[in-house]
Amino acid sequence: AQSVAQPEDQVKVAEGNPLTVKCTYSVSGNPYLFWYVQYPNRGLQFLLKYITGDNLVKGSYGFEAEFNKSQTSFHLKKPSALVSDSALYFCAVREWDYGQNFVFGPGTRLSVLP
Amino acid sequence: ETGVTQTPRHLVMGMTNKKSLKCEQHLGHNAMYWYKQSAKKPLELMFVYSLEERVENNSVPSRFSPECPNSSHLFLHLHTLQPEDSALYLCASSQEGMKAFFGQGTRLTVV
């Protein structure tokens, strides 16, 4: 079975500092990996995905994520955080050969302090 | 705007009411999903439809009944709900599972 863990409920960083939101996953086959962001009372918005290719994936709003197969991780990063990045972040996984089901992690609340 | 529209945005219903949530996508996607998002709980997949056929039902109580009349529309029919069913219900669509596009959700309150 597929699963996703986000070990931190909350991450706080100062504006201008780099940020990392952690994600680890478990699948039996090859993973498709995704990051989504959710602002209050809104749906989830896609940030980036890893399918194959380069382990460093660049996405929307200056975010990037690094796929690490040996550590089964897909951490989200940004070199310089903005106050407007404060939101709930979800990591998700889908197996290549397991239908079209997306499994989401529990979410990490990012707070960027001015 | 993601191309996935959910109505209504907010719904308050009594435990004996019957109501329906609607989701519409015109992205040409072949899969549609219902997720439930409760406070302090992970996003829960409720139903998946692929090519208008239900492919997954994660032990959802029968008081929730999905309907997918065509590839662009998805409904969630609700009846005799419980207060613990109060949550944000999110619809999503995807093409071959490559990326999910979410609607803005329906905030449901059961009183």
PDB file of C-alpha atoms in Angstrom:
ATOM      1  CA  ALA A   1       0.000   0.000   0.000  1.00  0.00           C
ATOM      2  CA  GLN A   2       1.066   3.524  -0.682  1.00  0.00           C
ATOM      3  CA  SER A   3       1.659   5.976   2.154  1.00  0.00           C
ATOM      4  CA  VAL A   4       3.078   9.417   2.703  1.00  0.00           C
ATOM      5  CA  ALA A   5       4.532  10.886   5.882  1.00  0.00           C
ATOM      6  CA  GLN A   6       5.143  14.510   6.681  1.00  0.00           C
ATOM      7  CA  PRO A   7       6.990  14.381   9.985  1.00  0.00           C
ATOM      8  CA  GLU A   8       6.430  17.996  10.950  1.00  0.00           C
ATOM      9  CA  ASP A   9       2.959  19.351  11.726  1.00  0.00           C
ATOM     10  CA  GLN A  10       4.305  22.862  11.601  1.00  0.00           C
ATOM     11  CA  VAL A  11       7.355  24.672  10.259  1.00  0.00           C
ATOM     12  CA  LYS A  12       8.237  28.258  11.137  1.00  0.00           C
ATOM     13  CA  VAL A  13      10.862  30.293   9.340  1.00  0.00           C
ATOM     14  CA  ALA A  14      11.769  33.944   9.140  1.00  0.00           C
ATOM     15  CA  GLU A  15      11.110  35.831   5.933  1.00  0.00           C
ATOM     16  CA  GLY A  16      14.123  35.723   3.648  1.00  0.00           C
ATOM     17  CA  ASN A  17      15.463  32.500   5.140  1.00  0.00           C
ATOM     18  CA  PRO A  18      15.486  29.187   3.285  1.00  0.00           C
ATOM     19  CA  LEU A  19      12.668  26.787   4.027  1.00  0.00           C
ATOM     20  CA  THR A  20      12.321  23.004   3.893  1.00  0.00           C
ATOM     21  CA  VAL A  21       9.140  20.990   4.282  1.00  0.00           C
ATOM     22  CA  LYS A  22       9.842  17.282   4.637  1.00  0.00           C
ATOM     23  CA  CYS A  23       8.109  14.345   2.986  1.00  0.00           C
ATOM     24  CA  THR A  24       8.840  10.617   2.921  1.00  0.00           C
ATOM     25  CA  TYR A  25       6.879   8.035   1.015  1.00  0.00           C
ATOM     26  CA  SER A  26       6.314   4.331   0.705  1.00  0.00           C
ATOM     27  CA  VAL A  27       5.257   2.577  -2.495  1.00  0.00           C
ATOM     28  CA  SER A  28       5.876  -0.877  -3.855  1.00  0.00           C
ATOM     29  CA  GLY A  29       6.649   0.331  -7.365  1.00  0.00           C
ATOM     30  CA  ASN A  30       7.949   3.515  -8.936  1.00  0.00           C
ATOM     31  CA  PRO A  31       6.447   6.684  -7.516  1.00  0.00           C
ATOM     32  CA  TYR A  32       4.882   9.748  -8.966  1.00  0.00           C
ATOM     33  CA  LEU A  33       5.372  12.471  -6.334  1.00  0.00           C
ATOM     34  CA  PHE A  34       3.582  15.780  -5.940  1.00  0.00           C
ATOM     35  CA  TRP A  35       3.462  18.854  -3.750  1.00  0.00           C
ATOM     36  CA  TYR A  36       0.318  20.900  -3.277  1.00  0.00           C
ATOM     37  CA  VAL A  37      -0.397  24.062  -1.306  1.00  0.00           C
ATOM     38  CA  GLN A  38      -3.677  25.034   0.338  1.00  0.00           C
ATOM     39  CA  TYR A  39      -4.668  28.519   1.447  1.00  0.00           C
ATOM     40  CA  PRO A  40      -7.519  29.000   3.962  1.00  0.00           C
ATOM     41  CA  ASN A  41     -10.936  27.831   2.717  1.00  0.00           C
ATOM     42  CA  ARG A  42      -9.552  26.972  -0.692  1.00  0.00           C
ATOM     43  CA  GLY A  43      -8.841  23.826  -2.645  1.00  0.00           C
ATOM     44  CA  LEU A  44      -5.367  22.436  -3.175  1.00  0.00           C
ATOM     45  CA  GLN A  45      -3.117  24.055  -5.748  1.00  0.00           C
ATOM     46  CA  PHE A  46      -0.459  22.114  -7.614  1.00  0.00           C
ATOM     47  CA  LEU A  47       3.152  23.206  -7.012  1.00  0.00           C
ATOM     48  CA  LEU A  48       5.326  20.598  -8.683  1.00  0.00           C
ATOM     49  CA  LYS A  49       5.717  16.940  -9.525  1.00  0.00           C
ATOM     50  CA  TYR A  50       8.370  14.301 -10.020  1.00  0.00           C
ATOM     51  CA  ILE A  51       7.797  11.571 -12.577  1.00  0.00           C
ATOM     52  CA  THR A  52      11.211  10.645 -13.940  1.00  0.00           C
ATOM     53  CA  GLY A  53      14.400  12.457 -14.848  1.00  0.00           C
ATOM     54  CA  ASP A  54      16.326  14.990 -12.807  1.00  0.00           C
ATOM     55  CA  ASN A  55      16.061  14.513  -9.073  1.00  0.00           C
ATOM     56  CA  LEU A  56      15.714  18.266  -8.553  1.00  0.00           C
ATOM     57  CA  VAL A  57      12.326  19.459  -9.713  1.00  0.00           C
ATOM     58  CA  LYS A  58      11.430  23.130 -10.076  1.00  0.00           C
ATOM     59  CA  GLY A  59       7.868  24.299  -9.626  1.00  0.00           C
ATOM     60  CA  SER A  60       5.629  27.289  -9.133  1.00  0.00           C
ATOM     61  CA  TYR A  61       6.380  30.366  -6.986  1.00  0.00           C
ATOM     62  CA  GLY A  62      10.104  29.582  -6.684  1.00  0.00           C
ATOM     63  CA  PHE A  63       9.604  26.221  -4.985  1.00  0.00           C
ATOM     64  CA  GLU A  64      11.668  23.165  -5.787  1.00  0.00           C
ATOM     65  CA  ALA A  65      11.850  19.620  -4.474  1.00  0.00           C
ATOM     66  CA  GLU A  66      14.537  16.994  -4.380  1.00  0.00           C
ATOM     67  CA  PHE A  67      13.731  13.363  -5.036  1.00  0.00           C
ATOM     68  CA  ASN A  68      15.950  10.962  -3.110  1.00  0.00           C
ATOM     69  CA  LYS A  69      15.231   7.359  -3.966  1.00  0.00           C
ATOM     70  CA  SER A  70      17.543   5.797  -1.380  1.00  0.00           C
ATOM     71  CA  GLN A  71      15.949   7.803   1.418  1.00  0.00           C
ATOM     72  CA  THR A  72      12.453   7.630  -0.124  1.00  0.00           C
ATOM     73  CA  SER A  73      12.138  11.354   0.405  1.00  0.00           C
ATOM     74  CA  PHE A  74      10.806  14.287  -1.578  1.00  0.00           C
ATOM     75  CA  HIS A  75      11.475  17.419   0.454  1.00  0.00           C
ATOM     76  CA  LEU A  76      10.077  20.768  -0.642  1.00  0.00           C
ATOM     77  CA  LYS A  77      12.475  23.719  -0.578  1.00  0.00           C
ATOM     78  CA  LYS A  78      12.649  27.404  -1.294  1.00  0.00           C
ATOM     79  CA  PRO A  79      15.821  29.507  -1.029  1.00  0.00           C
ATOM     80  CA  SER A  80      14.126  32.606   0.372  1.00  0.00           C
ATOM     81  CA  ALA A  81      10.745  32.428   2.108  1.00  0.00           C
ATOM     82  CA  LEU A  82       8.013  35.045   1.749  1.00  0.00           C
ATOM     83  CA  VAL A  83       5.276  35.847   4.252  1.00  0.00           C
ATOM     84  CA  SER A  84       2.796  34.991   1.493  1.00  0.00           C
ATOM     85  CA  ASP A  85       4.155  31.412   1.444  1.00  0.00           C
ATOM     86  CA  SER A  86       2.401  30.794   4.768  1.00  0.00           C
ATOM     87  CA  ALA A  87      -0.095  28.007   4.062  1.00  0.00           C
ATOM     88  CA  LEU A  88      -0.733  24.277   4.424  1.00  0.00           C
ATOM     89  CA  TYR A  89       1.487  22.058   2.285  1.00  0.00           C
ATOM     90  CA  PHE A  90       0.646  18.527   1.207  1.00  0.00           C
ATOM     91  CA  CYS A  91       2.896  15.879  -0.264  1.00  0.00           C
ATOM     92  CA  ALA A  92       1.205  13.189  -2.376  1.00  0.00           C
ATOM     93  CA  VAL A  93       2.201   9.983  -4.130  1.00  0.00           C
ATOM     94  CA  ARG A  94       0.790   7.836  -6.856  1.00  0.00           C
ATOM     95  CA  GLU A  95       2.149   4.524  -8.035  1.00  0.00           C
ATOM     96  CA  TRP A  96       2.781   4.173 -11.742  1.00  0.00           C
ATOM     97  CA  ASP A  97       0.731   1.028 -12.065  1.00  0.00           C
ATOM     98  CA  TYR A  98      -1.900   1.482  -9.383  1.00  0.00           C
ATOM     99  CA  GLY A  99      -4.790   3.153 -11.091  1.00  0.00           C
ATOM    100  CA  GLN A 100      -5.193   6.873 -10.639  1.00  0.00           C
ATOM    101  CA  ASN A 101      -5.391   7.135  -6.866  1.00  0.00           C
ATOM    102  CA  PHE A 102      -3.465   9.949  -5.153  1.00  0.00           C
ATOM    103  CA  VAL A 103      -2.496   9.389  -1.513  1.00  0.00           C
ATOM    104  CA  PHE A 104      -1.830  12.530   0.493  1.00  0.00           C
ATOM    105  CA  GLY A 105       0.260  13.163   3.564  1.00  0.00           C
ATOM    106  CA  PRO A 106      -1.275  14.806   6.634  1.00  0.00           C
ATOM    107  CA  GLY A 107      -0.015  18.241   5.706  1.00  0.00           C
ATOM    108  CA  THR A 108       2.527  20.672   7.178  1.00  0.00           C
ATOM    109  CA  ARG A 109       1.559  24.163   8.183  1.00  0.00           C
ATOM    110  CA  LEU A 110       4.219  26.632   7.118  1.00  0.00           C
ATOM    111  CA  SER A 111       4.407  29.970   8.903  1.00  0.00           C
ATOM    112  CA  VAL A 112       6.768  32.585   7.530  1.00  0.00           C
ATOM    113  CA  LEU A 113       7.395  35.301  10.081  1.00  0.00           C
ATOM    114  CA  PRO A 114       8.034  38.904   9.006  1.00  0.00           C
TER     115      PRO A 114
ATOM    116  CA  GLU B   1      -8.963  29.147 -11.278  1.00  0.00           C
ATOM    117  CA  THR B   2      -8.108  25.488 -11.782  1.00  0.00           C
ATOM    118  CA  GLY B   3     -10.864  24.537 -14.219  1.00  0.00           C
ATOM    119  CA  VAL B   4     -12.705  22.495 -11.592  1.00  0.00           C
ATOM    120  CA  THR B   5     -15.844  24.134 -10.205  1.00  0.00           C
ATOM    121  CA  GLN B   6     -17.711  23.009  -7.121  1.00  0.00           C
ATOM    122  CA  THR B   7     -21.139  24.132  -5.986  1.00  0.00           C
ATOM    123  CA  PRO B   8     -22.302  25.145  -3.515  1.00  0.00           C
ATOM    124  CA  ARG B   9     -19.305  26.642  -1.708  1.00  0.00           C
ATOM    125  CA  HIS B  10     -21.072  26.405   1.630  1.00  0.00           C
ATOM    126  CA  LEU B  11     -23.894  24.136   2.777  1.00  0.00           C
ATOM    127  CA  VAL B  12     -25.671  23.787   6.100  1.00  0.00           C
ATOM    128  CA  MET B  13     -28.010  20.843   6.394  1.00  0.00           C
ATOM    129  CA  GLY B  14     -29.977  19.049   9.045  1.00  0.00           C
ATOM    130  CA  MET B  15     -29.445  15.372   9.764  1.00  0.00           C
ATOM    131  CA  THR B  16     -32.692  14.422   8.022  1.00  0.00           C
ATOM    132  CA  ASN B  17     -32.089  16.460   4.868  1.00  0.00           C
ATOM    133  CA  LYS B  18     -31.072  15.277   1.424  1.00  0.00           C
ATOM    134  CA  LYS B  19     -28.691  17.419  -0.558  1.00  0.00           C
ATOM    135  CA  SER B  20     -26.198  17.053  -3.386  1.00  0.00           C
ATOM    136  CA  LEU B  21     -22.759  18.464  -4.054  1.00  0.00           C
ATOM    137  CA  LYS B  22     -21.827  19.175  -7.650  1.00  0.00           C
ATOM    138  CA  CYS B  23     -18.467  19.175  -9.384  1.00  0.00           C
ATOM    139  CA  GLU B  24     -17.784  20.144 -12.964  1.00  0.00           C
ATOM    140  CA  GLN B  25     -14.595  20.072 -15.034  1.00  0.00           C
ATOM    141  CA  HIS B  26     -14.056  21.043 -18.636  1.00  0.00           C
ATOM    142  CA  LEU B  27     -10.409  20.081 -18.808  1.00  0.00           C
ATOM    143  CA  GLY B  28     -11.039  16.912 -20.762  1.00  0.00           C
ATOM    144  CA  HIS B  29      -9.821  14.788 -17.877  1.00  0.00           C
ATOM    145  CA  ASN B  30     -10.775  11.131 -17.625  1.00  0.00           C
ATOM    146  CA  ALA B  31     -10.767  10.701 -13.831  1.00  0.00           C
ATOM    147  CA  MET B  32     -12.647  12.499 -11.062  1.00  0.00           C
ATOM    148  CA  TYR B  33     -12.338  12.221  -7.297  1.00  0.00           C
ATOM    149  CA  TRP B  34     -14.107  13.103  -4.072  1.00  0.00           C
ATOM    150  CA  TYR B  35     -11.953  13.810  -1.027  1.00  0.00           C
ATOM    151  CA  LYS B  36     -13.005  14.668   2.520  1.00  0.00           C
ATOM    152  CA  GLN B  37     -10.906  17.092   4.549  1.00  0.00           C
ATOM    153  CA  SER B  38     -11.625  17.263   8.269  1.00  0.00           C
ATOM    154  CA  ALA B  39      -9.831  19.351  10.830  1.00  0.00           C
ATOM    155  CA  LYS B  40      -6.614  17.752  12.033  1.00  0.00           C
ATOM    156  CA  LYS B  41      -7.035  14.690   9.790  1.00  0.00           C
ATOM    157  CA  PRO B  42      -5.349  13.753   6.518  1.00  0.00           C
ATOM    158  CA  LEU B  43      -7.137  14.175   3.245  1.00  0.00           C
ATOM    159  CA  GLU B  44      -9.364  11.111   2.857  1.00  0.00           C
ATOM    160  CA  LEU B  45     -10.097   9.695  -0.567  1.00  0.00           C
ATOM    161  CA  MET B  46     -13.787   8.816  -0.793  1.00  0.00           C
ATOM    162  CA  PHE B  47     -14.439   7.877  -4.413  1.00  0.00           C
ATOM    163  CA  VAL B  48     -12.587   7.684  -7.707  1.00  0.00           C
ATOM    164  CA  TYR B  49     -14.228   7.546 -11.107  1.00  0.00           C
ATOM    165  CA  SER B  50     -12.195   6.648 -14.159  1.00  0.00           C
ATOM    166  CA  LEU B  51     -13.937   6.937 -17.531  1.00  0.00           C
ATOM    167  CA  GLU B  52     -17.219   7.358 -15.636  1.00  0.00           C
ATOM    168  CA  GLU B  53     -16.806   4.037 -13.846  1.00  0.00           C
ATOM    169  CA  ARG B  54     -16.263   3.894 -10.110  1.00  0.00           C
ATOM    170  CA  VAL B  55     -12.897   2.280  -9.421  1.00  0.00           C
ATOM    171  CA  GLU B  56     -12.453   2.891  -5.725  1.00  0.00           C
ATOM    172  CA  ASN B  57     -14.706   3.226  -2.731  1.00  0.00           C
ATOM    173  CA  ASN B  58     -12.788   3.503   0.498  1.00  0.00           C
ATOM    174  CA  SER B  59     -15.380   2.063   2.838  1.00  0.00           C
ATOM    175  CA  VAL B  60     -17.431   5.194   2.743  1.00  0.00           C
ATOM    176  CA  PRO B  61     -20.764   5.024   4.600  1.00  0.00           C
ATOM    177  CA  SER B  62     -23.794   4.520   2.382  1.00  0.00           C
ATOM    178  CA  ARG B  63     -25.188   7.903   3.426  1.00  0.00           C
ATOM    179  CA  PHE B  64     -22.734   9.247   0.825  1.00  0.00           C
ATOM    180  CA  SER B  65     -23.674   8.260  -2.708  1.00  0.00           C
ATOM    181  CA  PRO B  66     -21.611   9.350  -5.728  1.00  0.00           C
ATOM    182  CA  GLU B  67     -22.834   9.754  -9.279  1.00  0.00           C
ATOM    183  CA  CYS B  68     -20.833  10.384 -12.438  1.00  0.00           C
ATOM    184  CA  PRO B  69     -23.257  10.865 -15.334  1.00  0.00           C
ATOM    185  CA  ASN B  70     -20.519  11.873 -17.791  1.00  0.00           C
ATOM    186  CA  SER B  71     -16.820  12.641 -17.842  1.00  0.00           C
ATOM    187  CA  SER B  72     -17.355  16.304 -16.957  1.00  0.00           C
ATOM    188  CA  HIS B  73     -19.683  16.009 -13.976  1.00  0.00           C
ATOM    189  CA  LEU B  74     -19.517  14.387 -10.589  1.00  0.00           C
ATOM    190  CA  PHE B  75     -22.074  14.518  -7.817  1.00  0.00           C
ATOM    191  CA  LEU B  76     -22.063  13.514  -4.182  1.00  0.00           C
ATOM    192  CA  HIS B  77     -25.553  12.821  -2.871  1.00  0.00           C
ATOM    193  CA  LEU B  78     -25.965  13.221   0.863  1.00  0.00           C
ATOM    194  CA  HIS B  79     -28.714  11.880   3.117  1.00  0.00           C
ATOM    195  CA  THR B  80     -29.181  11.387   6.851  1.00  0.00           C
ATOM    196  CA  LEU B  81     -25.724  12.726   7.624  1.00  0.00           C
ATOM    197  CA  GLN B  82     -24.176  12.937  11.073  1.00  0.00           C
ATOM    198  CA  PRO B  83     -22.489  15.952  12.687  1.00  0.00           C
ATOM    199  CA  GLU B  84     -19.103  14.242  12.288  1.00  0.00           C
ATOM    200  CA  ASP B  85     -19.615  14.424   8.523  1.00  0.00           C
ATOM    201  CA  SER B  86     -19.081  18.174   8.726  1.00  0.00           C
ATOM    202  CA  ALA B  87     -15.951  18.867   6.673  1.00  0.00           C
ATOM    203  CA  LEU B  88     -14.563  20.415   3.514  1.00  0.00           C
ATOM    204  CA  TYR B  89     -15.422  18.203   0.550  1.00  0.00           C
ATOM    205  CA  LEU B  90     -13.005  18.532  -2.325  1.00  0.00           C
ATOM    206  CA  CYS B  91     -13.475  17.422  -5.887  1.00  0.00           C
ATOM    207  CA  ALA B  92     -10.523  16.844  -8.186  1.00  0.00           C
ATOM    208  CA  SER B  93      -9.889  15.683 -11.718  1.00  0.00           C
ATOM    209  CA  SER B  94      -6.868  14.319 -13.539  1.00  0.00           C
ATOM    210  CA  GLN B  95      -5.812  12.937 -16.882  1.00  0.00           C
ATOM    211  CA  GLU B  96      -4.166   9.534 -16.535  1.00  0.00           C
ATOM    212  CA  GLY B  97      -3.289  10.444 -12.953  1.00  0.00           C
ATOM    213  CA  MET B  98      -0.545  12.815 -14.034  1.00  0.00           C
ATOM    214  CA  LYS B  99      -1.647  15.762 -11.895  1.00  0.00           C
ATOM    215  CA  ALA B 100      -4.780  16.433  -9.902  1.00  0.00           C
ATOM    216  CA  PHE B 101      -6.658  19.700 -10.280  1.00  0.00           C
ATOM    217  CA  PHE B 102      -8.817  20.584  -7.304  1.00  0.00           C
ATOM    218  CA  GLY B 103     -11.962  22.620  -6.949  1.00  0.00           C
ATOM    219  CA  GLN B 104     -12.297  25.127  -4.142  1.00  0.00           C
ATOM    220  CA  GLY B 105     -14.369  22.779  -2.065  1.00  0.00           C
ATOM    221  CA  THR B 106     -17.755  22.738  -0.401  1.00  0.00           C
ATOM    222  CA  ARG B 107     -17.754  23.549   3.302  1.00  0.00           C
ATOM    223  CA  LEU B 108     -20.457  21.277   4.739  1.00  0.00           C
ATOM    224  CA  THR B 109     -21.925  21.757   8.176  1.00  0.00           C
ATOM    225  CA  VAL B 110     -24.366  19.172   9.532  1.00  0.00           C
ATOM    226  CA  VAL B 111     -26.554  20.437  12.351  1.00  0.00           C
TER     227      VAL B 111
END
